[in-house]
Short mmCIF file of C-alpha atoms in Angstrom, two decimals:
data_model
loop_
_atom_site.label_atom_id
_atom_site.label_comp_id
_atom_site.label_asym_id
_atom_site.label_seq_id
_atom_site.Cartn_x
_atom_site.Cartn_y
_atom_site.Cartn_z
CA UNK A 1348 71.82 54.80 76.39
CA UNK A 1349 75.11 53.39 74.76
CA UNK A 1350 77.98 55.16 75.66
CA UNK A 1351 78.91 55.69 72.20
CA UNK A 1352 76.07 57.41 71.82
CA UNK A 1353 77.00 59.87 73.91
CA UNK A 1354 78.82 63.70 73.18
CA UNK A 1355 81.88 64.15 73.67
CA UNK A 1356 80.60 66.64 76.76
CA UNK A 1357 78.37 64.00 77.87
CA UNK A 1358 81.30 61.55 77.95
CA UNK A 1359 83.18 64.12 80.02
CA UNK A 1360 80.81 64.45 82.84
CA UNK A 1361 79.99 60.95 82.88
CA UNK A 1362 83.33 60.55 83.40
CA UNK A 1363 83.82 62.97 86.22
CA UNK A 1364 81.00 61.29 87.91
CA UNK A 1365 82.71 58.18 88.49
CA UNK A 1366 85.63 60.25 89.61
CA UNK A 1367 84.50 62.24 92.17
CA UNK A 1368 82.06 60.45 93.30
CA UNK A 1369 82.72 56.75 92.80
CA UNK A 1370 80.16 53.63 92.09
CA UNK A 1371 78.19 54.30 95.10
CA UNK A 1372 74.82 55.84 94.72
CA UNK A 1373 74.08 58.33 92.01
CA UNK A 1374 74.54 61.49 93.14
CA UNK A 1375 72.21 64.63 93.78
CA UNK A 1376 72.46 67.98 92.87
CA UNK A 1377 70.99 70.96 93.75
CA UNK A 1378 71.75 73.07 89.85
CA UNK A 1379 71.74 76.58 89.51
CA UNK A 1380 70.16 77.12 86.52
CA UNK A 1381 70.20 80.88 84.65
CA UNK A 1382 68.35 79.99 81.39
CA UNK A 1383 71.85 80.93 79.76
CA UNK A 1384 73.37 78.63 77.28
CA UNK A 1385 76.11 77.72 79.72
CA UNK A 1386 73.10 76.28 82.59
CA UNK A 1387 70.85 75.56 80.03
CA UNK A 1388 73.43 72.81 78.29
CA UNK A 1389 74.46 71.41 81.53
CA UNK A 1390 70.97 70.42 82.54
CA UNK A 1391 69.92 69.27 79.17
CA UNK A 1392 73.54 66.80 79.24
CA UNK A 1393 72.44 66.16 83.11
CA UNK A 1394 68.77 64.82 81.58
CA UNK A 1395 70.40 62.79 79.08
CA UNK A 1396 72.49 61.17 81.66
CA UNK A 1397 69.96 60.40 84.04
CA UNK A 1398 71.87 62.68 87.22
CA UNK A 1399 69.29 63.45 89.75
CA UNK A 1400 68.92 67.48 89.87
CA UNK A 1401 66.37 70.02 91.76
CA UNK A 1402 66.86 73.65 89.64
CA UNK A 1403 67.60 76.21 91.01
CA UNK A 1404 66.83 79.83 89.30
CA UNK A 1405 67.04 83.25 90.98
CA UNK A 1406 65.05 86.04 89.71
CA UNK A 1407 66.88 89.45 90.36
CA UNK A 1408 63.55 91.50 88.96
CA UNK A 1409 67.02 93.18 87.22
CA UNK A 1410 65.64 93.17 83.45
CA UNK A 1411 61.91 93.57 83.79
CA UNK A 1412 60.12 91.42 81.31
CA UNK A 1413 63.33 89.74 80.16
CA UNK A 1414 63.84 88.09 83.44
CA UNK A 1415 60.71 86.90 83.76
CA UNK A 1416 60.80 84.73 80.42
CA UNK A 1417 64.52 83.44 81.74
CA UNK A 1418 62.48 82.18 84.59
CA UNK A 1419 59.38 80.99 82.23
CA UNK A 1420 61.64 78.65 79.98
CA UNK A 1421 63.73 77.07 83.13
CA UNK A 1422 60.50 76.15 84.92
CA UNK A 1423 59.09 74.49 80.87
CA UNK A 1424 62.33 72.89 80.56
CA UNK A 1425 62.92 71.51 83.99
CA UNK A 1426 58.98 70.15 83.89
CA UNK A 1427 59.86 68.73 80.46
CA UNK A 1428 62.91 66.65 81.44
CA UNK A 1429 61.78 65.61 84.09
CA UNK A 1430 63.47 67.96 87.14
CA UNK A 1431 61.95 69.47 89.90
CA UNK A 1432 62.56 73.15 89.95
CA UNK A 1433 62.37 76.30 92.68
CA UNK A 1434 61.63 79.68 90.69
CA UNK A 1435 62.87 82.42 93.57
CA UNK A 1436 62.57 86.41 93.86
CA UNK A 1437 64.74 88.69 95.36
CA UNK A 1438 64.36 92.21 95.73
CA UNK A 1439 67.11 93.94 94.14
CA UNK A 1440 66.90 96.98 96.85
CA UNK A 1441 68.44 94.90 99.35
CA UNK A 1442 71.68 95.18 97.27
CA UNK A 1443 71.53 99.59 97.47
CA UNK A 1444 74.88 100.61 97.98
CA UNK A 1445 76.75 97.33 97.71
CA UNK A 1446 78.45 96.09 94.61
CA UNK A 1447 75.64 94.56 92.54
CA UNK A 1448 77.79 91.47 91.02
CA UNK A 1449 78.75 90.48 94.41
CA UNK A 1450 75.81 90.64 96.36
CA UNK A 1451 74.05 88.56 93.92
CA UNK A 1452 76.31 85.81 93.92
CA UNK A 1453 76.16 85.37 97.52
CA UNK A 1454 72.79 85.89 97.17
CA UNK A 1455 72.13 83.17 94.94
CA UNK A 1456 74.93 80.64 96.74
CA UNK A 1457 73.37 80.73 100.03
CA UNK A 1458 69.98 79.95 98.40
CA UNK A 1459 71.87 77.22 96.57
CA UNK A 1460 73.08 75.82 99.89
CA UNK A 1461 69.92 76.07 101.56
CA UNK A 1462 67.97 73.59 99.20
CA UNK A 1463 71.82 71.43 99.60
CA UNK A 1464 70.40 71.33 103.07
CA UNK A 1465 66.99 71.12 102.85
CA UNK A 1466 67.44 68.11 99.67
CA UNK A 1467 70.32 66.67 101.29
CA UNK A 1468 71.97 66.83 98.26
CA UNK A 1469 75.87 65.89 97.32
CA UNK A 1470 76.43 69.57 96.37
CA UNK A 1471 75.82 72.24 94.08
CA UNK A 1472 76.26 71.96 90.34
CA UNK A 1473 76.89 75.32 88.00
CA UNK A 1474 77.91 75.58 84.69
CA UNK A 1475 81.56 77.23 84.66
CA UNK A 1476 83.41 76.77 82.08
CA UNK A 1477 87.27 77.09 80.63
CA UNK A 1478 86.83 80.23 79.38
CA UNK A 1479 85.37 81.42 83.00
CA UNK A 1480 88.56 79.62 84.62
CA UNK A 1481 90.70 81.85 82.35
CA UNK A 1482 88.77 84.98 82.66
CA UNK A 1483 88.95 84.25 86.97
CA UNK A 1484 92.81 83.53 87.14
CA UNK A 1485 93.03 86.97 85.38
CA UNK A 1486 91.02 88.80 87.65
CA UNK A 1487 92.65 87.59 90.32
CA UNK A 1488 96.06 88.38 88.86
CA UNK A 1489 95.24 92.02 87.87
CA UNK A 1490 93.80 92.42 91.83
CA UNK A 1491 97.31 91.31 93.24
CA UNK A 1492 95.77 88.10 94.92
CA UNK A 1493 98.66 85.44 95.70
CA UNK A 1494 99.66 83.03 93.48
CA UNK A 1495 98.22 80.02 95.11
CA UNK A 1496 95.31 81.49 94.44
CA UNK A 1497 95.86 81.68 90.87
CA UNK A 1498 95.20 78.21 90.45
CA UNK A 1499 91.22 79.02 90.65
CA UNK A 1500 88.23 77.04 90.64
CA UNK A 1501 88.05 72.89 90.13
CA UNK A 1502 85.56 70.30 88.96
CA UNK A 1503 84.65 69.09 92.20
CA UNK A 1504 86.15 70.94 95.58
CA UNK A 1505 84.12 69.37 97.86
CA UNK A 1506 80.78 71.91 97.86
CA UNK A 1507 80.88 72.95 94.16
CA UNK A 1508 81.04 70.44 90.97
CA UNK A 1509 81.55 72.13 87.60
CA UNK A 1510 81.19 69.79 84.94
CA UNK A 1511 81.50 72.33 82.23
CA UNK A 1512 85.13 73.36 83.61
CA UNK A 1513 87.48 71.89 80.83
CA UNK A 1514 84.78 72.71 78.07
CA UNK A 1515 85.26 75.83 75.93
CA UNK A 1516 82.34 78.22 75.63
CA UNK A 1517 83.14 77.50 72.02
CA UNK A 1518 82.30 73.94 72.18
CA UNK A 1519 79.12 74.68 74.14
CA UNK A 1520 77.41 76.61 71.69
CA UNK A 1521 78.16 73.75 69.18
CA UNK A 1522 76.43 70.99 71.58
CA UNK A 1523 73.63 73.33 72.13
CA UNK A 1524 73.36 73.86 68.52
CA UNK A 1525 73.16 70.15 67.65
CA UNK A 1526 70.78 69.34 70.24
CA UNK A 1527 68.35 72.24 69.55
CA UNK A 1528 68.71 73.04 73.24
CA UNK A 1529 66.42 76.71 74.10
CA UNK A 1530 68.27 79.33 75.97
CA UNK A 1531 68.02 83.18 76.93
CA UNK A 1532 70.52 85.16 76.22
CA UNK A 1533 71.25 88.27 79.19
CA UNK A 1534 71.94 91.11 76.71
CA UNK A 1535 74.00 92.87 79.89
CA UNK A 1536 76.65 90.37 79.39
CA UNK A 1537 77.58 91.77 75.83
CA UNK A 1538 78.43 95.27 77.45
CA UNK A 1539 81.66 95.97 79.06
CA UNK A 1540 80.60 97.98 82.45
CA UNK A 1541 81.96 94.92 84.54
CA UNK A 1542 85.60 93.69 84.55
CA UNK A 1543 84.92 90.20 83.48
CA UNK A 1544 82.70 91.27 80.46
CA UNK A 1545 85.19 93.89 79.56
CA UNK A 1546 87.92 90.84 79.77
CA UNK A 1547 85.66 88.23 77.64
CA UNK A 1548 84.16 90.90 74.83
CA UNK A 1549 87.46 93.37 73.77
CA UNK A 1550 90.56 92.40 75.90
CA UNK A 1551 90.60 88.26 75.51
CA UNK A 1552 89.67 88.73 72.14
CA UNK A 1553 92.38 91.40 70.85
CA UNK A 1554 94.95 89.79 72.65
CA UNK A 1555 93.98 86.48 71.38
CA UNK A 1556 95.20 87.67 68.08
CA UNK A 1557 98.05 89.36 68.63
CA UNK A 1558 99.64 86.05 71.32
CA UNK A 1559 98.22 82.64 69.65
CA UNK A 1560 98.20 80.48 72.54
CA UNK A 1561 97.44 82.69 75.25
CA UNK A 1562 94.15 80.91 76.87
CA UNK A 1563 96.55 77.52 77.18
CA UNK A 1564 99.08 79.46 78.39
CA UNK A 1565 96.88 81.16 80.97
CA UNK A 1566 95.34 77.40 82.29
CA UNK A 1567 99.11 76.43 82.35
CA UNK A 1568 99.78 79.11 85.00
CA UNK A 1569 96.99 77.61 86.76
CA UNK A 1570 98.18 74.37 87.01
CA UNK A 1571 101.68 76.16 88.05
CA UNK A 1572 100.21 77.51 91.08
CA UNK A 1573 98.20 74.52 92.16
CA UNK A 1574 101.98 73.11 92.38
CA UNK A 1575 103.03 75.78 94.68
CA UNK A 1576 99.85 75.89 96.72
CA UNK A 1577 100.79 71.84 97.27
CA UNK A 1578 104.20 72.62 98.78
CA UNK A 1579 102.70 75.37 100.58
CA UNK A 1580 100.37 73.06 102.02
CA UNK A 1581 103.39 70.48 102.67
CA UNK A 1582 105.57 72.98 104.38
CA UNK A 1583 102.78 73.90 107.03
CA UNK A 1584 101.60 70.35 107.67
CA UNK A 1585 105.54 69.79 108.95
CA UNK A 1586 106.29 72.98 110.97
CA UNK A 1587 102.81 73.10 112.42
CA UNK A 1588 101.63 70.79 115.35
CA UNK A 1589 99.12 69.83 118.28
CA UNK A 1590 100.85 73.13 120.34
CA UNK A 1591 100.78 75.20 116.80
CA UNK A 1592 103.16 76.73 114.44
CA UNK A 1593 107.01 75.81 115.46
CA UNK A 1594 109.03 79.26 115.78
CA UNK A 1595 112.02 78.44 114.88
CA UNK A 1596 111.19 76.38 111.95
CA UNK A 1597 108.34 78.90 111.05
CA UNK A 1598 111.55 82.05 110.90
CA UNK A 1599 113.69 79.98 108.56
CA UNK A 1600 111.10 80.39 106.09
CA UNK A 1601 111.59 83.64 103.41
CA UNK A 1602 109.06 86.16 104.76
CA UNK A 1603 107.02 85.86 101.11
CA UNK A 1604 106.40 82.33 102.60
CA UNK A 1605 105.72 82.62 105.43
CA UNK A 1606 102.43 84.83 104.85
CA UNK A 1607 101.72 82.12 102.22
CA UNK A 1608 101.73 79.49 104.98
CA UNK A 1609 99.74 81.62 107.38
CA UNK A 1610 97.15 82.46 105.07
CA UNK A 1611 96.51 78.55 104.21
CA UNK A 1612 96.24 78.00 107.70
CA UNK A 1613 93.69 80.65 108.12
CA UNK A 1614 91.81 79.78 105.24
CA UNK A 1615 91.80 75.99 106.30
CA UNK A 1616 89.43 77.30 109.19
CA UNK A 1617 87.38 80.33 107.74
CA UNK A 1618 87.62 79.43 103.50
CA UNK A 1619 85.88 82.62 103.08
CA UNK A 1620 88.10 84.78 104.97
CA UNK A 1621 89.26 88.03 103.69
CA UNK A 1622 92.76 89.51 104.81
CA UNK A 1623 94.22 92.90 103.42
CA UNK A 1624 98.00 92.52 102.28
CA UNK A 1625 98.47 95.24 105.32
CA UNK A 1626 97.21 92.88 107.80
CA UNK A 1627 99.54 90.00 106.26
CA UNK A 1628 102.81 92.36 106.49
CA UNK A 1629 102.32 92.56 110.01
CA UNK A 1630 104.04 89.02 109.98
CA UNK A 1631 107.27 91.10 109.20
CA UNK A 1632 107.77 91.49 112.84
CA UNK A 1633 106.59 88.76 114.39
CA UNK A 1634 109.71 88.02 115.79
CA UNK A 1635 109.94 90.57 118.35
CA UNK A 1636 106.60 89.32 120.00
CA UNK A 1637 106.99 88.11 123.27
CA UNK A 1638 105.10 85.42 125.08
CA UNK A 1639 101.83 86.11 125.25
CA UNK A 1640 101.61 89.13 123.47
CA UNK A 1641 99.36 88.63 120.07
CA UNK A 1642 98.93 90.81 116.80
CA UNK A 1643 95.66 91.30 115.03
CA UNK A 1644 95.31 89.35 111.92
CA UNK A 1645 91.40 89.96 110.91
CA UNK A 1646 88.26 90.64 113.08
CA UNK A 1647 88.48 87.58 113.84
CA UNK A 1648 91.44 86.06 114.09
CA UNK A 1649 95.05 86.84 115.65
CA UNK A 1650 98.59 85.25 115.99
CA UNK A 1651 99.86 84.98 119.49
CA UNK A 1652 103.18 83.52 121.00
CA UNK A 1653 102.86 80.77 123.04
CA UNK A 1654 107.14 80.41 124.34
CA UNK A 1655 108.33 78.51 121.41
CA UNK A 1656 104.98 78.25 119.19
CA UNK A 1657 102.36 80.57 117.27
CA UNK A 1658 98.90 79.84 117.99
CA UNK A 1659 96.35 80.86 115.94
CA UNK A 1660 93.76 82.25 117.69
CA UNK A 1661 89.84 82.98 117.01
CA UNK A 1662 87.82 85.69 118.57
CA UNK A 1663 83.78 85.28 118.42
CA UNK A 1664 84.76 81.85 119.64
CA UNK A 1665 82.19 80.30 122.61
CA UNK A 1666 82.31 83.09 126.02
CA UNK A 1667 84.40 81.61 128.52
CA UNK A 1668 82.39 79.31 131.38
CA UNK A 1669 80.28 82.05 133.20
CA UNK A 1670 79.77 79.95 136.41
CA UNK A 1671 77.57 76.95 138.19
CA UNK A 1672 77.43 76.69 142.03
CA UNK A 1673 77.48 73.72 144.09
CA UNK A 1674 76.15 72.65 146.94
CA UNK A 1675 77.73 69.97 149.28
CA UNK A 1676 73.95 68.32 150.57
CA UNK A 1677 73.21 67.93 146.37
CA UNK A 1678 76.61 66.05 145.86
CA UNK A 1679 76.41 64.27 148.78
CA UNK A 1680 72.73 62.40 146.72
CA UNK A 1681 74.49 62.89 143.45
CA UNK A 1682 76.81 63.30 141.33
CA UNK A 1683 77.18 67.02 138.69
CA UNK A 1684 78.47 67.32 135.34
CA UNK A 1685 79.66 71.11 135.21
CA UNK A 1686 81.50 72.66 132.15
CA UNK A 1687 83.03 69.11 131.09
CA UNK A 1688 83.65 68.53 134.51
CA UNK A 1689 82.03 65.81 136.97
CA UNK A 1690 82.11 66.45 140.63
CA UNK A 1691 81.22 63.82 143.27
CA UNK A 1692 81.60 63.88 147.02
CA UNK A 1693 82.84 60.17 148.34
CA UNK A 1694 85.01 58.24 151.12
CA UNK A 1695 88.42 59.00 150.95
CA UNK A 1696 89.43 54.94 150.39
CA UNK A 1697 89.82 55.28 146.60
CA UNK A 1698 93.19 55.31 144.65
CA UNK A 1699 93.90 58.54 143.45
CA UNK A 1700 95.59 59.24 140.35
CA UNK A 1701 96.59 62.20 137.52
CA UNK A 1702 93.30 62.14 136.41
CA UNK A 1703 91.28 63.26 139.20
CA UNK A 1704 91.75 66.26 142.40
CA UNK A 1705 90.53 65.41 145.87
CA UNK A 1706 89.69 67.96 148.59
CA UNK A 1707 88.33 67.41 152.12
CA UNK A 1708 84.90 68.70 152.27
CA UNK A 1709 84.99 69.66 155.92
CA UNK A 1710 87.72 72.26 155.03
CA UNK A 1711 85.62 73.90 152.18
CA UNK A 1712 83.70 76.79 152.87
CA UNK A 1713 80.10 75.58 151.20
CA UNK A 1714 78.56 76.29 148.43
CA UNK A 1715 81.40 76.98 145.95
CA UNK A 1716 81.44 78.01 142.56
CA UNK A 1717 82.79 77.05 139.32
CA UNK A 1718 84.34 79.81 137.28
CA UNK A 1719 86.59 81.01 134.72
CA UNK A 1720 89.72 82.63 136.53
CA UNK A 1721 90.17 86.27 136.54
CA UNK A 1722 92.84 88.27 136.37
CA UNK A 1723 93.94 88.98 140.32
CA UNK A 1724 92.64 85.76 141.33
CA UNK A 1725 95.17 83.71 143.85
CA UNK A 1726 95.70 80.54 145.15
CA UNK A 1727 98.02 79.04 147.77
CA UNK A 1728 98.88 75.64 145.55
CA UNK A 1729 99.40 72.12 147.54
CA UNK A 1730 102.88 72.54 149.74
CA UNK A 1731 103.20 76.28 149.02
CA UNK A 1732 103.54 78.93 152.27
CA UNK A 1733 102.76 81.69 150.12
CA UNK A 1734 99.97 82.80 148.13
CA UNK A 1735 100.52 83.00 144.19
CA UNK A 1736 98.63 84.58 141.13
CA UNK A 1737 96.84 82.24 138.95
CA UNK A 1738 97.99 83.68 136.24
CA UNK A 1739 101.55 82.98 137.06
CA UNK A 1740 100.40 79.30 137.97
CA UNK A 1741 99.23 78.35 135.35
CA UNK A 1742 102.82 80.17 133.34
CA UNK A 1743 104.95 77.85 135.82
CA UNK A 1744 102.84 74.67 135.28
CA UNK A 1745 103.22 75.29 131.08
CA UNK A 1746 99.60 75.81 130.75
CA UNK A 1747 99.78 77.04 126.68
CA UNK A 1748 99.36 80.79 126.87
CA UNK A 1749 96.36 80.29 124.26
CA UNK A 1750 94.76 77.96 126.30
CA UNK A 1751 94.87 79.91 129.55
CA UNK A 1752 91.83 81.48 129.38
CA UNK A 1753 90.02 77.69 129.51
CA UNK A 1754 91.53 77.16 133.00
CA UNK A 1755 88.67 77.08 135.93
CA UNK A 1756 88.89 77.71 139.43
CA UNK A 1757 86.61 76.31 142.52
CA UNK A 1758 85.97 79.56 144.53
CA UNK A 1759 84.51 79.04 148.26
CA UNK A 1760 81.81 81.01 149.82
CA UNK A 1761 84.48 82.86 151.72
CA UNK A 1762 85.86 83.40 148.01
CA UNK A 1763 88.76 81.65 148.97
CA UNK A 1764 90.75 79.67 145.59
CA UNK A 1765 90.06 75.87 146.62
CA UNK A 1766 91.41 75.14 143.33
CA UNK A 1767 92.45 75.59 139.57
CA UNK A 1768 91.26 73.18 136.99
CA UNK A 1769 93.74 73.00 133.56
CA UNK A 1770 92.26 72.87 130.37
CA UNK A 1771 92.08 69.36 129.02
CA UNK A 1772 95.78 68.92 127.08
CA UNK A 1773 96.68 65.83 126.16
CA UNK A 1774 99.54 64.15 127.98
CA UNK A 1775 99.22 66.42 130.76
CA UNK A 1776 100.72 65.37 134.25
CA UNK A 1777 97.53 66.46 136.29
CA UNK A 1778 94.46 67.71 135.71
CA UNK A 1779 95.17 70.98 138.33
CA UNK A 1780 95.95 72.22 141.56
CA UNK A 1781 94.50 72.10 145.08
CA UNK A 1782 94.92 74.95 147.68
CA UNK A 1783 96.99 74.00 150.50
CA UNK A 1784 94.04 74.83 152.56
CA UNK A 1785 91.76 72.25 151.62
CA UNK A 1786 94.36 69.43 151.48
CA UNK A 1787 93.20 65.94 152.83
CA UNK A 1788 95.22 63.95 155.80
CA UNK A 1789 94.63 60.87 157.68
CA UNK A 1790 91.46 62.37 159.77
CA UNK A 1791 89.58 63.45 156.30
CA UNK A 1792 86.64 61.13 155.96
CA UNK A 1793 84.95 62.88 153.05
CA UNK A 1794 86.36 63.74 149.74
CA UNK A 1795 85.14 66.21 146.90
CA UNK A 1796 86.74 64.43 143.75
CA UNK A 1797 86.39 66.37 140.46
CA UNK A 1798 87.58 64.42 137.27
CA UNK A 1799 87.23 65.38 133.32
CA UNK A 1800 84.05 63.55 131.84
CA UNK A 1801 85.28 61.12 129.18
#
């Protein structure tokens, strides 16, 4: 097919095509498909361009008979041009006592991502369009969200493409018109008992007459915010770092920005994350945390001091290292890879160096045991008299307070501290500590070395 054959929509998402997703192979989609005009138009302009699709429809069991034939004429269609198709039933019950709206989209987008999985496809394909955008930056607006997120959905972000996006609903009733293209029409979306129908069917419309102009005007905001979400992103790319958010360049920031900035860089690891505006003001008084002292952000995350840094930390994260044993007649056949760790036993004529920790296995109490410190725990470090807490060991050698919890120590059987392993930071001066009790000398013959696997 000529390209000048082509609609003006068909044109469009061509064109997209080769933007997003270049000359290589032609893409696959996994398309949710409703039966509405909206879904029904984007796979009929998919079939006419030849884009690989598998359909998608849900079935809520919502409208009875009705949603039965919207699952009838997807499963025609897709057989007709050519698709293959998944026709799947949910039981609406599962939604009782939830907001109906929202537990059907997630309902339907994890079964979307599934068959992503399952097809190995380049992502999911729906049929949004510019009067959805519009009716989306308003509802977040009216809910008080921030205004980088005002700059709401795009053609292709990486998971979802939207070829529809910059098409008015307008103009897709015109190219389904022309190209005799079936569709259902859900008879719930012409009442106004959900915000977004009440915003498309009575206040879009009235306004509409009274400000000429207004949808632009609306997408222009949008593309105002994307601005500001861009030097958002810019300002915590330079005050953020391997250790984690600077402090003092992080307080010269207006408070309004810096909650901006944190929730990017909490969003940048959990995209789905919800945080209440109460959580975010707790950023107000950050500044009188002291080291090592955190405040709770989310379930899930928290902000903690680290002497001149924030670290961002995140609970449900793997447990800590619950333990291994070892025993001196296995090492001296082999060596053991333990919790990143390799431990040999071997003649003290090697070269030792920042990388490894030696100890003379005739002064170690056998087996010992690999373990995450606890709180308590002591050591008497290499050249020390005294005995000190690990805790406070690990403070004087600059372990990062949100990497503390990493550190390991090699317990005896007489649960004496033979050593503390550091966690893996790079540039460090040593790996860890031996106990002044276990050092080698000139009569040590054999050696336990421990190193980091590579």
């Amino acid at each position: 097919m000529s390209k000048s054959e082509l609609s003006r929509i068909e044109k469009n998402i061509q064109n997209q095509i080769a933007d997003f997703f270049g000359t290589r192979d032609e893409p696959r989609f996994v398309a949710g498909v409703s039966g509405g005009i909206d879904s029904m138009s984007m796979l009929y302009a998919f079939y006419r361009l030849g884009i690989s699709a598998h359909v998608v429809h849900v079935n809520y069991r919502k409208r009875g008979a009705a949603s039965r034939k919207d699952a009838r004429l997807v499963a025609r269609m897709a057989r007709e041009w050519g698709f293959e198709y998944s026709i799947i039933q949910v039981d609406p019950g599962e939604a009782e006592g939830q907001n109906f709206q929202r537990w059907a989209r997630d309902c339907r987008y994890q079964l979307f991502e599934t068959a992503v999985r399952e097809r190995k496809a380049a992502g999911i394909a729906v049929a949004h369009n510019r009067d959805d955008q519009i009716e989306t930056i308003l509802q977040k607006m009216f809910r008080g969200a921030g205004l980088a997120s005002w700059s709401a959905m795009q053609v292709w972000d990486g998971r979802l493409f939207r070829p529809l996006l910059n098409v008015s609903r307008e103009d897709i009733a015109a190219f389904a018109d022309e190209n005799a293209i079936p569709y259902r029409t859900d008879t719930s979306n012409l009442e106004s008992e959900f915000a977004r129908n009440f915003l498309r069917n009575e206040w879009l419309a009235e306004l509409s007459d009274f400000f000429p102009g207004l949808k632009q005007n609306i997408l222009r905001i949008s593309k105002q915010a994307r601005h500001y979400e861009q030097a958002i992103r810019w300002i915590a790319k330079e005050i953020t770092g391997e250790r984690g958010i600077d402090r003092e360049s992080f307080h010269t920031l207006d408070s309004g920005v810096q909650k901006a900035v944190l929730l990017l860089l909490l969003k940048q690891r959990n995209p789905d994350i919800q945080i209440s505006r109460h959580s975010l003001s707790r950023v107000e008084t950050i500044d009188q945390l002291q080291t090592g002292k955190e405040i709770q952000l989310t379930g899930q995350f928290s902000l903690m001091r680290d002497r001149n840094y924030y670290c961002i930390i995140e609970r449900g994260q793997p447990d800590s290292f619950t333990g291994a044993v070892l025993h001196k007649e296995n090492l001296e056949q082999t060596s053991c890879s333990k919790a990143g760790l390799i431990f040999d036993i071997v003649s003290c004529e090697f070269y030792r160096d920042n990388e490894t920790l030696c100890m003379d296995t005739g002064k170690i109490s056998w087996p010992v045991t690999v373990r995450s410190w606890r709180e308590g725990d002591r050591i008497q470090p290499l050249g020390m008299e005294g005995r000190q807490l690990v805790s406070d060991h690990l403070t004087n050698r600059k372990i990062p307070a949100a990497r503390k919890k990493e550190a390991l120590v090699i317990v005896s059987f007489e649960e004496t501290i033979c050593a503390v392993i550091f966690p893996p930071i790079k540039n460090s001066v040593s790996i860890g500590t031996i106990s002044e009790q276990v050092k080698y000398d000139a009569d040590t013959q054999r050696c336990l070395k421990i190193r980091y696997s590579k």
